[in-house]
PDB file of N, CA, C and O in Angstrom:
ATOM      1  N   MET O   1     -23.311 247.423  57.120  1.00 88.00           N
ATOM      2  CA  MET O   1     -23.281 246.324  57.021  1.00 88.00           C
ATOM      3  C   MET O   1     -23.962 245.443  58.388  1.00 88.00           C
ATOM      4  O   MET O   1     -23.602 245.558  59.179  1.00 88.00           O
ATOM      5  N   PHE O   2     -24.097 244.373  57.754  1.00 97.00           N
ATOM      6  CA  PHE O   2     -24.848 243.205  58.632  1.00 97.00           C
ATOM      7  C   PHE O   2     -23.914 242.507  59.150  1.00 97.00           C
ATOM      8  O   PHE O   2     -23.040 242.270  58.401  1.00 97.00           O
ATOM      9  N   LYS O   3     -24.107 241.797  60.311  1.00 97.00           N
ATOM     10  CA  LYS O   3     -23.147 240.742  60.777  1.00 97.00           C
ATOM     11  C   LYS O   3     -23.939 239.707  61.510  1.00 97.00           C
ATOM     12  O   LYS O   3     -25.105 239.943  61.875  1.00 97.00           O
ATOM     13  N   VAL O   4     -23.348 238.482  61.767  1.00 98.00           N
ATOM     14  CA  VAL O   4     -24.183 237.295  62.182  1.00 98.00           C
ATOM     15  C   VAL O   4     -24.429 237.656  63.741  1.00 98.00           C
ATOM     16  O   VAL O   4     -23.873 238.412  64.500  1.00 98.00           O
ATOM     17  N   GLY O   5     -25.519 237.367  63.999  1.00 98.00           N
ATOM     18  CA  GLY O   5     -26.385 237.763  65.442  1.00 98.00           C
ATOM     19  C   GLY O   5     -27.152 238.841  65.567  1.00 98.00           C
ATOM     20  O   GLY O   5     -27.915 239.126  66.363  1.00 98.00           O
ATOM     21  N   ASP O   6     -26.980 239.736  64.512  1.00 98.00           N
ATOM     22  CA  ASP O   6     -28.152 240.904  63.991  1.00 98.00           C
ATOM     23  C   ASP O   6     -29.368 240.437  63.983  1.00 98.00           C
ATOM     24  O   ASP O   6     -29.841 239.372  63.475  1.00 98.00           O
ATOM     25  N   LYS O   7     -30.198 241.070  64.699  1.00 98.00           N
ATOM     26  CA  LYS O   7     -31.488 240.814  64.774  1.00 98.00           C
ATOM     27  C   LYS O   7     -32.225 241.895  63.584  1.00 98.00           C
ATOM     28  O   LYS O   7     -31.912 243.231  63.707  1.00 98.00           O
ATOM     29  N   VAL O   8     -32.845 241.410  62.544  1.00 98.00           N
ATOM     30  CA  VAL O   8     -33.460 242.389  61.551  1.00 98.00           C
ATOM     31  C   VAL O   8     -34.854 242.096  61.435  1.00 98.00           C
ATOM     32  O   VAL O   8     -35.232 241.001  61.758  1.00 98.00           O
ATOM     33  N   ARG O   9     -35.502 242.993  60.737  1.00 98.00           N
ATOM     34  CA  ARG O   9     -36.652 242.606  60.077  1.00 98.00           C
ATOM     35  C   ARG O   9     -36.608 243.197  58.420  1.00 98.00           C
ATOM     36  O   ARG O   9     -35.663 243.945  58.174  1.00 98.00           O
ATOM     37  N   LEU O  10     -37.827 243.218  57.836  1.00 97.00           N
ATOM     38  CA  LEU O  10     -37.855 243.569  56.680  1.00 97.00           C
ATOM     39  C   LEU O  10     -38.018 245.303  56.426  1.00 97.00           C
ATOM     40  O   LEU O  10     -38.620 245.808  57.074  1.00 97.00           O
ATOM     41  N   ASN O  11     -37.584 245.861  55.521  1.00 97.00           N
ATOM     42  CA  ASN O  11     -37.521 247.435  55.227  1.00 97.00           C
ATOM     43  C   ASN O  11     -38.779 247.283  54.236  1.00 97.00           C
ATOM     44  O   ASN O  11     -39.075 246.561  54.231  1.00 97.00           O
ATOM     45  N   SER O  12     -38.538 248.707  53.742  1.00 96.00           N
ATOM     46  CA  SER O  12     -40.026 249.162  53.250  1.00 96.00           C
ATOM     47  C   SER O  12     -39.569 248.153  51.327  1.00 96.00           C
ATOM     48  O   SER O  12     -40.534 247.900  50.835  1.00 96.00           O
ATOM     49  N   LEU O  13     -38.804 248.426  51.300  1.00 95.00           N
ATOM     50  CA  LEU O  13     -38.325 247.427  50.122  1.00 95.00           C
ATOM     51  C   LEU O  13     -38.387 246.214  50.195  1.00 95.00           C
ATOM     52  O   LEU O  13     -39.132 245.418  49.266  1.00 95.00           O
ATOM     53  N   GLY O  14     -37.969 245.298  50.944  1.00 95.00           N
ATOM     54  CA  GLY O  14     -38.520 244.062  51.635  1.00 95.00           C
ATOM     55  C   GLY O  14     -39.740 243.615  51.354  1.00 95.00           C
ATOM     56  O   GLY O  14     -40.402 242.590  50.873  1.00 95.00           O
ATOM     57  N   VAL O  15     -40.679 244.516  51.871  1.00 94.00           N
ATOM     58  CA  VAL O  15     -42.120 244.421  51.296  1.00 94.00           C
ATOM     59  C   VAL O  15     -42.945 244.927  50.558  1.00 94.00           C
ATOM     60  O   VAL O  15     -43.879 244.509  50.277  1.00 94.00           O
ATOM     61  N   GLY O  16     -42.154 245.787  49.885  1.00 93.00           N
ATOM     62  CA  GLY O  16     -42.530 246.244  48.522  1.00 93.00           C
ATOM     63  C   GLY O  16     -42.668 245.234  47.364  1.00 93.00           C
ATOM     64  O   GLY O  16     -42.212 244.109  47.580  1.00 93.00           O
ATOM     65  N   GLU O  17     -43.009 245.880  45.966  1.00 89.00           N
ATOM     66  CA  GLU O  17     -43.501 245.134  45.201  1.00 89.00           C
ATOM     67  C   GLU O  17     -41.949 244.600  44.166  1.00 89.00           C
ATOM     68  O   GLU O  17     -42.229 243.572  43.473  1.00 89.00           O
ATOM     69  N   LYS O  18     -40.826 244.938  44.974  1.00 90.00           N
ATOM     70  CA  LYS O  18     -39.729 244.573  44.455  1.00 90.00           C
ATOM     71  C   LYS O  18     -39.049 243.737  45.202  1.00 90.00           C
ATOM     72  O   LYS O  18     -37.943 243.255  45.066  1.00 90.00           O
ATOM     73  N   GLY O  19     -39.226 243.415  46.679  1.00 92.00           N
ATOM     74  CA  GLY O  19     -39.207 242.616  47.631  1.00 92.00           C
ATOM     75  C   GLY O  19     -39.812 241.310  47.652  1.00 92.00           C
ATOM     76  O   GLY O  19     -40.543 240.768  46.786  1.00 92.00           O
ATOM     77  N   LEU O  20     -39.955 240.740  48.860  1.00 92.00           N
ATOM     78  CA  LEU O  20     -40.571 239.630  49.195  1.00 92.00           C
ATOM     79  C   LEU O  20     -42.195 239.968  49.090  1.00 92.00           C
ATOM     80  O   LEU O  20     -42.973 238.800  48.863  1.00 92.00           O
ATOM     81  N   GLY O  21     -42.547 240.998  49.033  1.00 87.00           N
ATOM     82  CA  GLY O  21     -43.970 241.492  49.022  1.00 87.00           C
ATOM     83  C   GLY O  21     -44.469 241.415  47.458  1.00 87.00           C
ATOM     84  O   GLY O  21     -46.033 241.869  47.311  1.00 87.00           O
ATOM     85  N   VAL O  22     -43.895 241.136  46.367  1.00 89.00           N
ATOM     86  CA  VAL O  22     -44.323 240.938  45.271  1.00 89.00           C
ATOM     87  C   VAL O  22     -45.561 240.281  44.919  1.00 89.00           C
ATOM     88  O   VAL O  22     -45.474 239.017  45.639  1.00 89.00           O
ATOM     89  N   GLU O  23     -46.569 240.808  44.118  1.00 85.00           N
ATOM     90  CA  GLU O  23     -47.667 239.644  44.083  1.00 85.00           C
ATOM     91  C   GLU O  23     -47.163 238.521  43.330  1.00 85.00           C
ATOM     92  O   GLU O  23     -46.444 238.366  42.455  1.00 85.00           O
ATOM     93  N   GLY O  24     -47.607 237.205  43.845  1.00 82.00           N
ATOM     94  CA  GLY O  24     -47.575 236.197  43.209  1.00 82.00           C
ATOM     95  C   GLY O  24     -46.226 235.315  43.481  1.00 82.00           C
ATOM     96  O   GLY O  24     -46.058 234.237  43.123  1.00 82.00           O
ATOM     97  N   TYR O  25     -45.491 236.043  44.571  1.00 84.00           N
ATOM     98  CA  TYR O  25     -44.462 235.277  45.341  1.00 84.00           C
ATOM     99  C   TYR O  25     -44.721 234.141  46.186  1.00 84.00           C
ATOM    100  O   TYR O  25     -45.732 234.235  46.834  1.00 84.00           O
ATOM    101  N   MET O  26     -44.195 233.229  46.250  1.00 83.00           N
ATOM    102  CA  MET O  26     -44.685 231.657  46.767  1.00 83.00           C
ATOM    103  C   MET O  26     -43.561 231.796  48.094  1.00 83.00           C
ATOM    104  O   MET O  26     -42.309 231.554  47.857  1.00 83.00           O
ATOM    105  N   PRO O  27     -44.295 232.171  49.109  1.00 85.00           N
ATOM    106  CA  PRO O  27     -43.396 232.431  50.638  1.00 85.00           C
ATOM    107  C   PRO O  27     -43.209 230.997  51.054  1.00 85.00           C
ATOM    108  O   PRO O  27     -43.899 229.935  50.539  1.00 85.00           O
ATOM    109  N   ASN O  28     -41.809 231.155  51.648  1.00 93.00           N
ATOM    110  CA  ASN O  28     -41.211 229.885  52.215  1.00 93.00           C
ATOM    111  C   ASN O  28     -41.738 230.142  53.882  1.00 93.00           C
ATOM    112  O   ASN O  28     -42.148 231.418  54.028  1.00 93.00           O
ATOM    113  N   PRO O  29     -41.375 229.215  54.636  1.00 95.00           N
ATOM    114  CA  PRO O  29     -41.572 229.625  56.197  1.00 95.00           C
ATOM    115  C   PRO O  29     -40.898 230.563  56.812  1.00 95.00           C
ATOM    116  O   PRO O  29     -41.384 231.477  57.397  1.00 95.00           O
ATOM    117  N   CYS O  30     -39.720 231.069  56.121  1.00 96.00           N
ATOM    118  CA  CYS O  30     -38.964 232.032  56.728  1.00 96.00           C
ATOM    119  C   CYS O  30     -39.526 233.387  55.915  1.00 96.00           C
ATOM    120  O   CYS O  30     -39.598 234.223  56.969  1.00 96.00           O
ATOM    121  N   SER O  31     -39.741 233.420  54.919  1.00 94.00           N
ATOM    122  CA  SER O  31     -40.426 234.658  54.171  1.00 94.00           C
ATOM    123  C   SER O  31     -41.493 235.049  54.812  1.00 94.00           C
ATOM    124  O   SER O  31     -42.164 235.967  55.081  1.00 94.00           O
ATOM    125  N   ALA O  32     -42.157 233.680  55.105  1.00 93.00           N
ATOM    126  CA  ALA O  32     -43.790 234.089  55.555  1.00 93.00           C
ATOM    127  C   ALA O  32     -43.641 234.990  56.925  1.00 93.00           C
ATOM    128  O   ALA O  32     -44.366 235.742  57.363  1.00 93.00           O
ATOM    129  N   ILE O  33     -42.681 234.629  58.003  1.00 96.00           N
ATOM    130  CA  ILE O  33     -42.357 235.001  59.060  1.00 96.00           C
ATOM    131  C   ILE O  33     -41.714 236.298  59.041  1.00 96.00           C
ATOM    132  O   ILE O  33     -42.617 237.204  59.464  1.00 96.00           O
ATOM    133  N   LEU O  34     -41.176 236.427  58.082  1.00 96.00           N
ATOM    134  CA  LEU O  34     -40.634 238.210  57.538  1.00 96.00           C
ATOM    135  C   LEU O  34     -41.953 238.940  57.199  1.00 96.00           C
ATOM    136  O   LEU O  34     -42.077 239.985  57.856  1.00 96.00           O
ATOM    137  N   LEU O  35     -42.666 238.461  56.379  1.00 94.00           N
ATOM    138  CA  LEU O  35     -43.878 239.332  55.854  1.00 94.00           C
ATOM    139  C   LEU O  35     -44.995 239.435  57.008  1.00 94.00           C
ATOM    140  O   LEU O  35     -45.438 240.341  56.707  1.00 94.00           O
ATOM    141  N   ASN O  36     -44.761 238.701  57.943  1.00 95.00           N
ATOM    142  CA  ASN O  36     -45.580 238.738  59.246  1.00 95.00           C
ATOM    143  C   ASN O  36     -45.156 239.946  59.895  1.00 95.00           C
ATOM    144  O   ASN O  36     -45.515 240.260  61.120  1.00 95.00           O
ATOM    145  N   GLY O  37     -43.876 240.466  59.768  1.00 96.00           N
ATOM    146  CA  GLY O  37     -43.337 241.688  60.283  1.00 96.00           C
ATOM    147  C   GLY O  37     -42.219 241.050  61.919  1.00 96.00           C
ATOM    148  O   GLY O  37     -42.060 241.883  62.365  1.00 96.00           O
ATOM    149  N   GLU O  38     -42.096 239.667  61.932  1.00 97.00           N
ATOM    150  CA  GLU O  38     -41.578 239.118  62.847  1.00 97.00           C
ATOM    151  C   GLU O  38     -39.854 239.829  62.838  1.00 97.00           C
ATOM    152  O   GLU O  38     -39.386 239.764  61.668  1.00 97.00           O
ATOM    153  N   ILE O  39     -39.082 239.621  63.594  1.00 98.00           N
ATOM    154  CA  ILE O  39     -37.812 239.820  63.633  1.00 98.00           C
ATOM    155  C   ILE O  39     -36.862 238.675  63.880  1.00 98.00           C
ATOM    156  O   ILE O  39     -37.208 237.828  64.564  1.00 98.00           O
ATOM    157  N   VAL O  40     -36.085 238.512  62.895  1.00 98.00           N
ATOM    158  CA  VAL O  40     -35.091 237.156  63.054  1.00 98.00           C
ATOM    159  C   VAL O  40     -33.343 237.736  63.214  1.00 98.00           C
ATOM    160  O   VAL O  40     -32.911 238.507  62.768  1.00 98.00           O
ATOM    161  N   GLU O  41     -32.825 236.241  63.469  1.00 98.00           N
ATOM    162  CA  GLU O  41     -31.504 236.693  63.552  1.00 98.00           C
ATOM    163  C   GLU O  41     -30.681 236.366  62.415  1.00 98.00           C
ATOM    164  O   GLU O  41     -31.006 235.153  61.752  1.00 98.00           O
ATOM    165  N   VAL O  42     -29.590 236.973  62.232  1.00 98.00           N
ATOM    166  CA  VAL O  42     -28.778 236.644  61.017  1.00 98.00           C
ATOM    167  C   VAL O  42     -27.793 235.377  61.347  1.00 98.00           C
ATOM    168  O   VAL O  42     -27.156 235.606  62.342  1.00 98.00           O
ATOM    169  N   SER O  43     -27.808 234.449  60.545  1.00 98.00           N
ATOM    170  CA  SER O  43     -26.974 233.329  60.942  1.00 98.00           C
ATOM    171  C   SER O  43     -25.784 233.337  60.152  1.00 98.00           C
ATOM    172  O   SER O  43     -24.796 232.892  60.486  1.00 98.00           O
ATOM    173  N   ASN O  44     -25.628 234.029  58.987  1.00 97.00           N
ATOM    174  CA  ASN O  44     -24.524 234.045  58.038  1.00 97.00           C
ATOM    175  C   ASN O  44     -24.688 235.468  56.962  1.00 97.00           C
ATOM    176  O   ASN O  44     -25.787 235.662  56.754  1.00 97.00           O
ATOM    177  N   VAL O  45     -23.689 236.050  56.696  1.00 97.00           N
ATOM    178  CA  VAL O  45     -23.565 237.004  55.818  1.00 97.00           C
ATOM    179  C   VAL O  45     -22.835 236.760  54.670  1.00 97.00           C
ATOM    180  O   VAL O  45     -21.342 236.259  54.918  1.00 97.00           O
ATOM    181  N   VAL O  46     -23.155 236.613  53.366  1.00 96.00           N
ATOM    182  CA  VAL O  46     -22.537 235.983  52.438  1.00 96.00           C
ATOM    183  C   VAL O  46     -22.099 236.995  50.974  1.00 96.00           C
ATOM    184  O   VAL O  46     -23.498 237.720  50.799  1.00 96.00           O
ATOM    185  N   LEU O  47     -21.029 237.317  50.478  1.00 94.00           N
ATOM    186  CA  LEU O  47     -20.853 238.126  49.221  1.00 94.00           C
ATOM    187  C   LEU O  47     -22.048 237.393  48.236  1.00 94.00           C
ATOM    188  O   LEU O  47     -21.584 236.126  48.152  1.00 94.00           O
ATOM    189  N   GLN O  48     -22.871 238.204  47.392  1.00 88.00           N
ATOM    190  CA  GLN O  48     -23.518 237.562  46.292  1.00 88.00           C
ATOM    191  C   GLN O  48     -22.552 237.387  45.211  1.00 88.00           C
ATOM    192  O   GLN O  48     -21.668 237.937  44.711  1.00 88.00           O
ATOM    193  N   ALA O  49     -22.536 235.977  44.729  1.00 84.00           N
ATOM    194  CA  ALA O  49     -21.850 235.319  43.607  1.00 84.00           C
ATOM    195  C   ALA O  49     -22.073 236.475  42.310  1.00 84.00           C
ATOM    196  O   ALA O  49     -22.873 237.225  42.193  1.00 84.00           O
ATOM    197  N   GLY O  50     -20.592 237.056  41.850  1.00 86.00           N
ATOM    198  CA  GLY O  50     -20.576 237.911  40.730  1.00 86.00           C
ATOM    199  C   GLY O  50     -20.768 239.544  41.251  1.00 86.00           C
ATOM    200  O   GLY O  50     -20.668 240.355  40.271  1.00 86.00           O
ATOM    201  N   SER O  51     -20.797 239.785  42.563  1.00 84.00           N
ATOM    202  CA  SER O  51     -20.666 240.928  43.027  1.00 84.00           C
ATOM    203  C   SER O  51     -19.507 241.246  43.654  1.00 84.00           C
ATOM    204  O   SER O  51     -19.080 240.442  44.640  1.00 84.00           O
ATOM    205  N   SER O  52     -19.195 242.594  44.086  1.00 83.00           N
ATOM    206  CA  SER O  52     -18.139 243.024  44.894  1.00 83.00           C
ATOM    207  C   SER O  52     -18.721 243.894  46.113  1.00 83.00           C
ATOM    208  O   SER O  52     -18.144 244.031  47.083  1.00 83.00           O
ATOM    209  N   SER O  53     -19.943 243.892  46.052  1.00 90.00           N
ATOM    210  CA  SER O  53     -20.733 244.924  47.162  1.00 90.00           C
ATOM    211  C   SER O  53     -22.127 244.536  47.566  1.00 90.00           C
ATOM    212  O   SER O  53     -22.581 245.055  48.133  1.00 90.00           O
ATOM    213  N   GLU O  54     -22.871 243.660  46.868  1.00 93.00           N
ATOM    214  CA  GLU O  54     -23.807 242.949  47.239  1.00 93.00           C
ATOM    215  C   GLU O  54     -23.987 241.635  48.178  1.00 93.00           C
ATOM    216  O   GLU O  54     -22.956 240.737  47.869  1.00 93.00           O
ATOM    217  N   TYR O  55     -24.677 241.683  49.292  1.00 96.00           N
ATOM    218  CA  TYR O  55     -24.542 240.890  50.255  1.00 96.00           C
ATOM    219  C   TYR O  55     -26.244 240.060  50.309  1.00 96.00           C
ATOM    220  O   TYR O  55     -26.659 240.544  50.325  1.00 96.00           O
ATOM    221  N   SER O  56     -25.918 238.657  50.720  1.00 95.00           N
ATOM    222  CA  SER O  56     -26.789 237.950  51.281  1.00 95.00           C
ATOM    223  C   SER O  56     -27.034 237.722  52.523  1.00 95.00           C
ATOM    224  O   SER O  56     -25.990 237.388  53.274  1.00 95.00           O
ATOM    225  N   LEU O  57     -28.043 237.842  53.401  1.00 97.00           N
ATOM    226  CA  LEU O  57     -28.305 237.502  54.581  1.00 97.00           C
ATOM    227  C   LEU O  57     -28.872 236.183  54.652  1.00 97.00           C
ATOM    228  O   LEU O  57     -30.096 235.916  53.972  1.00 97.00           O
ATOM    229  N   HIS O  58     -28.213 235.289  55.657  1.00 97.00           N
ATOM    230  CA  HIS O  58     -29.054 233.768  55.786  1.00 97.00           C
ATOM    231  C   HIS O  58     -29.575 233.535  57.153  1.00 97.00           C
ATOM    232  O   HIS O  58     -29.010 234.175  58.233  1.00 97.00           O
ATOM    233  N   PHE O  59     -30.807 232.820  57.179  1.00 98.00           N
ATOM    234  CA  PHE O  59     -31.462 232.450  58.452  1.00 98.00           C
ATOM    235  C   PHE O  59     -31.645 231.227  58.698  1.00 98.00           C
ATOM    236  O   PHE O  59     -31.640 230.695  57.687  1.00 98.00           O
ATOM    237  N   PHE O  60     -31.651 230.670  59.966  1.00 97.00           N
ATOM    238  CA  PHE O  60     -32.064 229.661  60.340  1.00 97.00           C
ATOM    239  C   PHE O  60     -31.065 228.689  59.803  1.00 97.00           C
ATOM    240  O   PHE O  60     -31.284 227.720  59.105  1.00 97.00           O
ATOM    241  N   GLY O  61     -29.835 228.940  60.242  1.00 95.00           N
ATOM    242  CA  GLY O  61     -28.943 227.960  59.812  1.00 95.00           C
ATOM    243  C   GLY O  61     -28.259 227.997  58.445  1.00 95.00           C
ATOM    244  O   GLY O  61     -27.660 227.012  58.057  1.00 95.00           O
ATOM    245  N   SER O  62     -28.807 228.885  57.865  1.00 92.00           N
ATOM    246  CA  SER O  62     -28.342 229.215  56.174  1.00 92.00           C
ATOM    247  C   SER O  62     -29.357 228.556  55.549  1.00 92.00           C
ATOM    248  O   SER O  62     -29.124 228.110  54.067  1.00 92.00           O
ATOM    249  N   ALA O  63     -30.590 228.015  56.305  1.00 95.00           N
ATOM    250  CA  ALA O  63     -31.704 227.442  55.217  1.00 95.00           C
ATOM    251  C   ALA O  63     -32.409 228.325  54.187  1.00 95.00           C
ATOM    252  O   ALA O  63     -32.882 228.043  53.215  1.00 95.00           O
ATOM    253  N   TYR O  64     -32.353 229.839  54.529  1.00 96.00           N
ATOM    254  CA  TYR O  64     -32.771 230.722  53.759  1.00 96.00           C
ATOM    255  C   TYR O  64     -32.215 231.673  53.661  1.00 96.00           C
ATOM    256  O   TYR O  64     -31.291 232.321  54.565  1.00 96.00           O
ATOM    257  N   SER O  65     -32.208 232.522  52.472  1.00 94.00           N
ATOM    258  CA  SER O  65     -30.904 233.440  52.064  1.00 94.00           C
ATOM    259  C   SER O  65     -31.638 234.541  51.182  1.00 94.00           C
ATOM    260  O   SER O  65     -32.563 234.270  50.322  1.00 94.00           O
ATOM    261  N   PHE O  66     -31.700 235.836  51.824  1.00 95.00           N
ATOM    262  CA  PHE O  66     -32.169 236.952  50.945  1.00 95.00           C
ATOM    263  C   PHE O  66     -31.508 238.198  50.752  1.00 95.00           C
ATOM    264  O   PHE O  66     -30.559 237.883  51.615  1.00 95.00           O
ATOM    265  N   SER O  67     -31.240 238.728  49.692  1.00 94.00           N
ATOM    266  CA  SER O  67     -30.550 240.174  49.661  1.00 94.00           C
ATOM    267  C   SER O  67     -30.718 240.959  50.909  1.00 94.00           C
ATOM    268  O   SER O  67     -31.761 241.135  51.418  1.00 94.00           O
ATOM    269  N   ALA O  68     -29.545 241.443  51.299  1.00 96.00           N
ATOM    270  CA  ALA O  68     -29.264 242.172  52.444  1.00 96.00           C
ATOM    271  C   ALA O  68     -30.091 243.362  52.280  1.00 96.00           C
ATOM    272  O   ALA O  68     -30.626 244.453  53.220  1.00 96.00           O
ATOM    273  N   ASN O  69     -30.480 243.986  50.899  1.00 95.00           N
ATOM    274  CA  ASN O  69     -31.069 245.354  50.590  1.00 95.00           C
ATOM    275  C   ASN O  69     -32.631 245.402  51.333  1.00 95.00           C
ATOM    276  O   ASN O  69     -33.045 246.430  51.119  1.00 95.00           O
ATOM    277  N   PHE O  70     -33.309 244.013  51.693  1.00 96.00           N
ATOM    278  CA  PHE O  70     -34.460 243.761  51.705  1.00 96.00           C
ATOM    279  C   PHE O  70     -34.442 244.220  53.499  1.00 96.00           C
ATOM    280  O   PHE O  70     -35.568 243.932  53.938  1.00 96.00           O
ATOM    281  N   PHE O  71     -33.621 244.590  54.472  1.00 98.00           N
ATOM    282  CA  PHE O  71     -33.555 244.365  55.542  1.00 98.00           C
ATOM    283  C   PHE O  71     -33.086 245.787  56.453  1.00 98.00           C
ATOM    284  O   PHE O  71     -32.229 246.324  55.523  1.00 98.00           O
ATOM    285  N   GLU O  72     -33.463 246.015  57.637  1.00 98.00           N
ATOM    286  CA  GLU O  72     -33.040 247.033  58.347  1.00 98.00           C
ATOM    287  C   GLU O  72     -32.864 246.276  59.590  1.00 98.00           C
ATOM    288  O   GLU O  72     -33.319 245.288  60.153  1.00 98.00           O
ATOM    289  N   LEU O  73     -32.004 246.844  60.785  1.00 98.00           N
ATOM    290  CA  LEU O  73     -31.795 246.357  62.021  1.00 98.00           C
ATOM    291  C   LEU O  73     -33.121 246.371  62.774  1.00 98.00           C
ATOM    292  O   LEU O  73     -33.567 247.530  62.462  1.00 98.00           O
ATOM    293  N   ALA O  74     -33.303 245.757  63.707  1.00 97.00           N
ATOM    294  CA  ALA O  74     -34.438 245.688  64.585  1.00 97.00           C
ATOM    295  C   ALA O  74     -34.396 246.461  65.913  1.00 97.00           C
ATOM    296  O   ALA O  74     -32.985 246.556  66.292  1.00 97.00           O
TER     297      ALA O  74
END
């Protein structure tokens, strides 16, 4: 389980065809940083709506959110 302040990077799923690396994905500034292999700090961890076990990680003051499944600790 991730927590606020953790430093993370994309894992193999995150850069793969089922993650942010999917062909045709329109990157935003945060995903571009992540796909470049950079490490970012988690600003919030939120339970995904309608789920009891899936979490989203928020970055840059919660401006961007991605599935926690796409990340690993750096």
